[in-house]
Amino acid sequence: MKFFSRILLNFILFMAFSGLFPAQFFLGSWAVALVASVILTILEIFIKPILSLLFLPINLLTFGLFNFVINALILELTAWFIGSNFYFSSFGVVFVISLLMSLCNYAISSYFRDQKR
């Protein structure tokens, strides 16, 4: 169930951020957002642990802040897989949106985790 909740949350965040940043983040349609959220979730499950292990020395030197760059790389990789219906204007925009997505994911997941207790 956690897999589908991640997809739903990423879908909602993609739709929201494409409305908030229309000049910097292009999203073709809601179907593209759904496919992108599925791809992002799959990449976070399979590719992110490999990248985290690969960049472990840099991550230790930056006290974990390099995780934000890894998240941005995975989001950029998602845009590359989707193609011209899902793109960002620059890597800075990718970094900001991935940072906002990380913060929203953390806040929402911690809220629902506290509700279960």
GROMACS .gro file of N, CA and C in nm:
model
  351
    1MET      N    1   0.082  -0.120   0.000
    1MET     CA    2   0.000   0.000   0.000
    1MET      C    3   0.086   0.126   0.000
    2LYS      N    4   0.204   0.117   0.059
    2LYS     CA    5   0.292   0.232   0.063
    2LYS      C    6   0.334   0.275  -0.078
    3PHE      N    7   0.349   0.178  -0.168
    3PHE     CA    8   0.385   0.207  -0.307
    3PHE      C    9   0.280   0.295  -0.372
    4PHE      N   10   0.152   0.260  -0.356
    4PHE     CA   11   0.045   0.336  -0.420
    4PHE      C   12   0.025   0.472  -0.353
    5SER      N   13   0.049   0.480  -0.224
    5SER     CA   14   0.038   0.610  -0.159
    5SER      C   15   0.150   0.704  -0.204
    6ARG      N   16   0.268   0.651  -0.230
    6ARG     CA   17   0.376   0.733  -0.285
    6ARG      C   18   0.341   0.784  -0.424
    7ILE      N   19   0.284   0.695  -0.505
    7ILE     CA   20   0.244   0.735  -0.641
    7ILE      C   21   0.140   0.846  -0.634
    8LEU      N   22   0.041   0.830  -0.548
    8LEU     CA   23  -0.065   0.930  -0.536
    8LEU      C   24  -0.010   1.063  -0.487
    9LEU      N   25   0.079   1.058  -0.388
    9LEU     CA   26   0.136   1.182  -0.335
    9LEU      C   27   0.223   1.251  -0.439
   10ASN      N   28   0.305   1.175  -0.511
   10ASN     CA   29   0.387   1.236  -0.616
   10ASN      C   30   0.301   1.294  -0.727
   11PHE      N   31   0.193   1.226  -0.761
   11PHE     CA   32   0.100   1.277  -0.862
   11PHE      C   33   0.041   1.411  -0.820
   12ILE      N   34  -0.004   1.420  -0.698
   12ILE     CA   35  -0.063   1.544  -0.646
   12ILE      C   36   0.043   1.656  -0.643
   13LEU      N   37   0.164   1.622  -0.601
   13LEU     CA   38   0.269   1.723  -0.596
   13LEU      C   39   0.310   1.770  -0.735
   14PHE      N   40   0.316   1.678  -0.832
   14PHE     CA   41   0.347   1.719  -0.969
   14PHE      C   42   0.241   1.814  -1.023
   15MET      N   43   0.115   1.783  -0.999
   15MET     CA   44   0.008   1.870  -1.047
   15MET      C   45   0.015   2.008  -0.978
   16ALA      N   46   0.043   2.009  -0.849
   16ALA     CA   47   0.050   2.135  -0.776
   16ALA      C   48   0.168   2.219  -0.820
   17PHE      N   49   0.285   2.157  -0.834
   17PHE     CA   50   0.405   2.233  -0.870
   17PHE      C   51   0.402   2.279  -1.015
   18SER      N   52   0.333   2.205  -1.102
   18SER     CA   53   0.322   2.255  -1.239
   18SER      C   54   0.231   2.377  -1.245
   19GLY      N   55   0.138   2.389  -1.152
   19GLY     CA   56   0.056   2.509  -1.143
   19GLY      C   57   0.128   2.625  -1.076
   20LEU      N   58   0.214   2.592  -0.979
   20LEU     CA   59   0.288   2.697  -0.908
   20LEU      C   60   0.403   2.754  -0.990
   21PHE      N   61   0.467   2.670  -1.069
   21PHE     CA   62   0.582   2.711  -1.149
   21PHE      C   63   0.556   2.685  -1.297
   22PRO      N   64   0.459   2.754  -1.359
   22PRO     CA   65   0.424   2.720  -1.498
   22PRO      C   66   0.532   2.753  -1.600
   23ALA      N   67   0.616   2.851  -1.571
   23ALA     CA   68   0.721   2.887  -1.667
   23ALA      C   69   0.843   2.798  -1.654
   24GLN      N   70   0.862   2.736  -1.539
   24GLN     CA   71   0.982   2.656  -1.516
   24GLN      C   72   0.959   2.505  -1.523
   25PHE      N   73   0.835   2.462  -1.503
   25PHE     CA   74   0.805   2.319  -1.496
   25PHE      C   75   0.686   2.290  -1.587
   26PHE      N   76   0.712   2.219  -1.698
   26PHE     CA   77   0.606   2.190  -1.793
   26PHE      C   78   0.558   2.048  -1.774
   27LEU      N   79   0.426   2.033  -1.765
   27LEU     CA   80   0.362   1.904  -1.748
   27LEU      C   81   0.252   1.896  -1.852
   28GLY      N   82   0.260   1.796  -1.942
   28GLY     CA   83   0.167   1.787  -2.054
   28GLY      C   84   0.022   1.769  -2.015
   29SER      N   85  -0.006   1.676  -1.927
   29SER     CA   86  -0.144   1.648  -1.885
   29SER      C   87  -0.140   1.571  -1.754
   30TRP      N   88  -0.258   1.541  -1.704
   30TRP     CA   89  -0.265   1.465  -1.578
   30TRP      C   90  -0.217   1.322  -1.600
   31ALA      N   91  -0.235   1.268  -1.721
   31ALA     CA   92  -0.188   1.132  -1.749
   31ALA      C   93  -0.035   1.127  -1.748
   32VAL      N   94   0.029   1.231  -1.798
   32VAL     CA   95   0.174   1.239  -1.793
   32VAL      C   96   0.221   1.248  -1.649
   33ALA      N   97   0.149   1.322  -1.567
   33ALA     CA   98   0.184   1.333  -1.425
   33ALA      C   99   0.170   1.197  -1.355
   34LEU      N  100   0.070   1.121  -1.393
   34LEU     CA  101   0.052   0.988  -1.333
   34LEU      C  102   0.164   0.894  -1.374
   35VAL      N  103   0.199   0.894  -1.501
   35VAL     CA  104   0.309   0.809  -1.547
   35VAL      C  105   0.441   0.854  -1.485
   36ALA      N  106   0.463   0.984  -1.475
   36ALA     CA  107   0.585   1.036  -1.414
   36ALA      C  108   0.593   0.999  -1.266
   37SER      N  109   0.482   1.000  -1.196
   37SER     CA  110   0.485   0.963  -1.056
   37SER      C  111   0.513   0.814  -1.038
   38VAL      N  112   0.464   0.731  -1.129
   38VAL     CA  113   0.496   0.588  -1.124
   38VAL      C  114   0.645   0.567  -1.149
   39ILE      N  115   0.698   0.633  -1.253
   39ILE     CA  116   0.840   0.619  -1.285
   39ILE      C  117   0.927   0.672  -1.172
   40LEU      N  118   0.890   0.787  -1.115
   40LEU     CA  119   0.967   0.843  -1.004
   40LEU      C  120   0.968   0.748  -0.885
   41THR      N  121   0.855   0.689  -0.854
   41THR     CA  122   0.848   0.597  -0.741
   41THR      C  123   0.934   0.473  -0.765
   42ILE      N  124   0.931   0.421  -0.887
   42ILE     CA  125   1.013   0.305  -0.919
   42ILE      C  126   1.162   0.340  -0.913
   43LEU      N  127   1.199   0.457  -0.965
   43LEU     CA  128   1.339   0.499  -0.959
   43LEU      C  129   1.384   0.521  -0.814
   44GLU      N  130   1.296   0.576  -0.730
   44GLU     CA  131   1.332   0.596  -0.590
   44GLU      C  132   1.351   0.463  -0.518
   45ILE      N  133   1.279   0.361  -0.559
   45ILE     CA  134   1.293   0.231  -0.493
   45ILE      C  135   1.419   0.159  -0.539
   46PHE      N  136   1.449   0.163  -0.669
   46PHE     CA  137   1.559   0.082  -0.721
   46PHE      C  138   1.689   0.158  -0.744
   47ILE      N  139   1.684   0.282  -0.791
   47ILE     CA  140   1.805   0.355  -0.829
   47ILE      C  141   1.861   0.438  -0.713
   48LYS      N  142   1.775   0.495  -0.631
   48LYS     CA  143   1.822   0.582  -0.523
   48LYS      C  144   1.914   0.511  -0.424
   49PRO      N  145   1.887   0.387  -0.384
   49PRO     CA  146   1.983   0.321  -0.294
   49PRO      C  147   2.121   0.300  -0.359
   50ILE      N  148   2.122   0.272  -0.488
   50ILE     CA  149   2.250   0.254  -0.557
   50ILE      C  150   2.326   0.386  -0.562
   51LEU      N  151   2.257   0.495  -0.595
   51LEU     CA  152   2.323   0.626  -0.598
   51LEU      C  153   2.368   0.669  -0.459
   52SER      N  154   2.288   0.639  -0.357
   52SER     CA  155   2.326   0.675  -0.221
   52SER      C  156   2.451   0.600  -0.177
   53LEU      N  157   2.463   0.474  -0.215
   53LEU     CA  158   2.582   0.397  -0.183
   53LEU      C  159   2.702   0.445  -0.264
   54LEU      N  160   2.680   0.478  -0.389
   54LEU     CA  161   2.787   0.525  -0.476
   54LEU      C  162   2.844   0.658  -0.428
   55PHE      N  163   2.757   0.747  -0.383
   55PHE     CA  164   2.800   0.879  -0.338
   55PHE      C  165   2.810   0.889  -0.186
   56LEU      N  166   2.831   0.777  -0.119
   56LEU     CA  167   2.839   0.776   0.027
   56LEU      C  168   2.952   0.864   0.081
   57PRO      N  169   3.073   0.862   0.022
   57PRO     CA  170   3.178   0.951   0.077
   57PRO      C  171   3.141   1.100   0.068
   58ILE      N  172   3.082   1.141  -0.043
   58ILE     CA  173   3.041   1.282  -0.057
   58ILE      C  174   2.928   1.313   0.041
   59ASN      N  175   2.839   1.217   0.057
   59ASN     CA  176   2.727   1.236   0.148
   59ASN      C  177   2.776   1.249   0.292
   60LEU      N  178   2.876   1.173   0.330
   60LEU     CA  179   2.931   1.184   0.465
   60LEU      C  180   3.002   1.317   0.485
   61LEU      N  181   3.073   1.365   0.382
   61LEU     CA  182   3.142   1.494   0.393
   61LEU      C  183   3.046   1.612   0.404
   62THR      N  184   2.930   1.599   0.341
   62THR     CA  185   2.832   1.708   0.344
   62THR      C  186   2.725   1.688   0.452
   63PHE      N  187   2.746   1.591   0.539
   63PHE     CA  188   2.654   1.561   0.648
   63PHE      C  189   2.513   1.530   0.599
   64GLY      N  190   2.503   1.460   0.487
   64GLY     CA  191   2.375   1.416   0.435
   64GLY      C  192   2.305   1.513   0.342
   65LEU      N  193   2.361   1.631   0.324
   65LEU     CA  194   2.297   1.730   0.237
   65LEU      C  195   2.303   1.692   0.089
   66PHE      N  196   2.395   1.603   0.054
   66PHE     CA  197   2.405   1.561  -0.085
   66PHE      C  198   2.284   1.476  -0.126
   67ASN      N  199   2.207   1.429  -0.029
   67ASN     CA  200   2.083   1.356  -0.061
   67ASN      C  201   1.987   1.441  -0.144
   68PHE      N  202   1.988   1.572  -0.123
   68PHE     CA  203   1.903   1.660  -0.202
   68PHE      C  204   1.946   1.662  -0.348
   69VAL      N  205   2.076   1.654  -0.372
   69VAL     CA  206   2.126   1.648  -0.509
   69VAL      C  207   2.089   1.515  -0.572
   70ILE      N  208   2.096   1.407  -0.495
   70ILE     CA  209   2.056   1.276  -0.546
   70ILE      C  210   1.908   1.276  -0.582
   71ASN      N  211   1.826   1.336  -0.498
   71ASN     CA  212   1.682   1.347  -0.530
   71ASN      C  213   1.659   1.426  -0.658
   72ALA      N  214   1.736   1.534  -0.676
   72ALA     CA  215   1.723   1.614  -0.797
   72ALA      C  216   1.766   1.534  -0.920
   73LEU      N  217   1.872   1.454  -0.906
   73LEU     CA  218   1.917   1.371  -1.017
   73LEU      C  219   1.811   1.268  -1.056
   74ILE      N  220   1.745   1.212  -0.958
   74ILE     CA  221   1.640   1.114  -0.987
   74ILE      C  222   1.520   1.181  -1.052
   75LEU      N  223   1.487   1.302  -1.010
   75LEU     CA  224   1.378   1.375  -1.073
   75LEU      C  225   1.414   1.413  -1.217
   76GLU      N  226   1.538   1.450  -1.240
   76GLU     CA  227   1.584   1.481  -1.377
   76GLU      C  228   1.583   1.354  -1.463
   77LEU      N  229   1.618   1.241  -1.405
   77LEU     CA  230   1.614   1.114  -1.477
   77LEU      C  231   1.470   1.078  -1.513
   78THR      N  232   1.376   1.108  -1.425
   78THR     CA  233   1.234   1.087  -1.455
   78THR      C  234   1.191   1.173  -1.574
   79ALA      N  235   1.234   1.298  -1.576
   79ALA     CA  236   1.201   1.386  -1.688
   79ALA      C  237   1.262   1.334  -1.817
   80TRP      N  238   1.380   1.276  -1.809
   80TRP     CA  239   1.444   1.221  -1.928
   80TRP      C  240   1.366   1.101  -1.981
   81PHE      N  241   1.317   1.016  -1.890
   81PHE     CA  242   1.238   0.900  -1.932
   81PHE      C  243   1.105   0.941  -1.996
   82ILE      N  244   1.040   1.043  -1.942
   82ILE     CA  245   0.909   1.085  -1.992
   82ILE      C  246   0.922   1.154  -2.128
   83GLY      N  247   1.017   1.243  -2.141
   83GLY     CA  248   1.037   1.310  -2.269
   83GLY      C  249   0.986   1.453  -2.270
   84SER      N  250   0.932   1.495  -2.384
   84SER     CA  251   0.899   1.637  -2.404
   84SER      C  252   0.771   1.681  -2.333
   85ASN      N  253   0.693   1.591  -2.279
   85ASN     CA  254   0.571   1.630  -2.207
   85ASN      C  255   0.596   1.657  -2.059
   86PHE      N  256   0.720   1.643  -2.015
   86PHE     CA  257   0.754   1.661  -1.874
   86PHE      C  258   0.898   1.709  -1.868
   87TYR      N  259   0.916   1.840  -1.849
   87TYR     CA  260   1.053   1.891  -1.843
   87TYR      C  261   1.063   2.013  -1.754
   88PHE      N  262   1.186   2.043  -1.717
   88PHE     CA  263   1.220   2.156  -1.631
   88PHE      C  264   1.307   2.252  -1.710
   89SER      N  265   1.304   2.379  -1.673
   89SER     CA  266   1.381   2.479  -1.747
   89SER      C  267   1.529   2.474  -1.715
   90SER      N  268   1.565   2.433  -1.593
   90SER     CA  269   1.706   2.425  -1.555
   90SER      C  270   1.723   2.327  -1.440
   91PHE      N  271   1.849   2.294  -1.411
   91PHE     CA  272   1.874   2.203  -1.299
   91PHE      C  273   1.843   2.271  -1.166
   92GLY      N  274   1.855   2.403  -1.160
   92GLY     CA  275   1.818   2.474  -1.038
   92GLY      C  276   1.671   2.457  -1.004
   93VAL      N  277   1.586   2.459  -1.106
   93VAL     CA  278   1.443   2.437  -1.085
   93VAL      C  279   1.419   2.293  -1.039
   94VAL      N  280   1.490   2.199  -1.099
   94VAL     CA  281   1.479   2.059  -1.057
   94VAL      C  282   1.518   2.045  -0.911
   95PHE      N  283   1.626   2.113  -0.871
   95PHE     CA  284   1.672   2.106  -0.733
   95PHE      C  285   1.569   2.164  -0.637
   96VAL      N  286   1.512   2.279  -0.672
   96VAL     CA  287   1.412   2.343  -0.585
   96VAL      C  288   1.287   2.257  -0.575
   97ILE      N  289   1.240   2.204  -0.686
   97ILE     CA  290   1.118   2.122  -0.684
   97ILE      C  291   1.143   1.991  -0.609
   98SER      N  292   1.261   1.932  -0.626
   98SER     CA  293   1.289   1.810  -0.551
   98SER      C  294   1.302   1.838  -0.402
   99LEU      N  295   1.354   1.955  -0.367
   99LEU     CA  296   1.361   1.993  -0.226
   99LEU      C  297   1.221   2.012  -0.169
  100LEU      N  298   1.134   2.081  -0.244
  100LEU     CA  299   0.996   2.100  -0.198
  100LEU      C  300   0.921   1.966  -0.190
  101MET      N  301   0.946   1.877  -0.287
  101MET     CA  302   0.881   1.746  -0.283
  101MET      C  303   0.928   1.665  -0.162
  102SER      N  304   1.056   1.674  -0.131
  102SER     CA  305   1.109   1.603  -0.014
  102SER      C  306   1.046   1.655   0.114
  103LEU      N  307   1.035   1.787   0.125
  103LEU     CA  308   0.975   1.846   0.245
  103LEU      C  309   0.827   1.809   0.257
  104CYS      N  310   0.754   1.814   0.146
  104CYS     CA  311   0.612   1.777   0.149
  104CYS      C  312   0.594   1.628   0.180
  105ASN      N  313   0.676   1.543   0.119
  105ASN     CA  314   0.669   1.400   0.148
  105ASN      C  315   0.696   1.372   0.296
  106TYR      N  316   0.796   1.439   0.351
  106TYR     CA  317   0.828   1.421   0.492
  106TYR      C  318   0.714   1.468   0.582
  107ALA      N  319   0.661   1.586   0.553
  107ALA     CA  320   0.555   1.642   0.637
  107ALA      C  321   0.428   1.556   0.632
  108ILE      N  322   0.389   1.515   0.513
  108ILE     CA  323   0.266   1.437   0.499
  108ILE      C  324   0.282   1.298   0.557
  109SER      N  325   0.396   1.234   0.531
  109SER     CA  326   0.415   1.099   0.585
  109SER      C  327   0.428   1.101   0.737
  110SER      N  328   0.491   1.202   0.794
  110SER     CA  329   0.499   1.209   0.940
  110SER      C  330   0.363   1.241   1.002
  111TYR      N  331   0.281   1.319   0.932
  111TYR     CA  332   0.147   1.346   0.982
  111TYR      C  333   0.064   1.218   0.989
  112PHE      N  334   0.067   1.138   0.882
  112PHE     CA  335  -0.011   1.016   0.882
  112PHE      C  336   0.048   0.910   0.973
  113ARG      N  337   0.178   0.911   0.993
  113ARG     CA  338   0.240   0.819   1.086
  113ARG      C  339   0.195   0.851   1.228
  114ASP      N  340   0.184   0.981   1.262
  114ASP     CA  341   0.137   1.021   1.395
  114ASP      C  342  -0.010   0.990   1.414
  115GLN      N  343  -0.089   0.993   1.307
  115GLN     CA  344  -0.231   0.962   1.316
  115GLN      C  345  -0.256   0.815   1.348
  116LYS      N  346  -0.165   0.727   1.308
  116LYS     CA  347  -0.183   0.584   1.332
  116LYS      C  348  -0.155   0.548   1.478
  117ARG      N  349  -0.083   0.630   1.550
  117ARG     CA  350  -0.048   0.601   1.690
  117ARG      C  351  -0.160   0.631   1.782
   0.00000   0.00000   0.00000
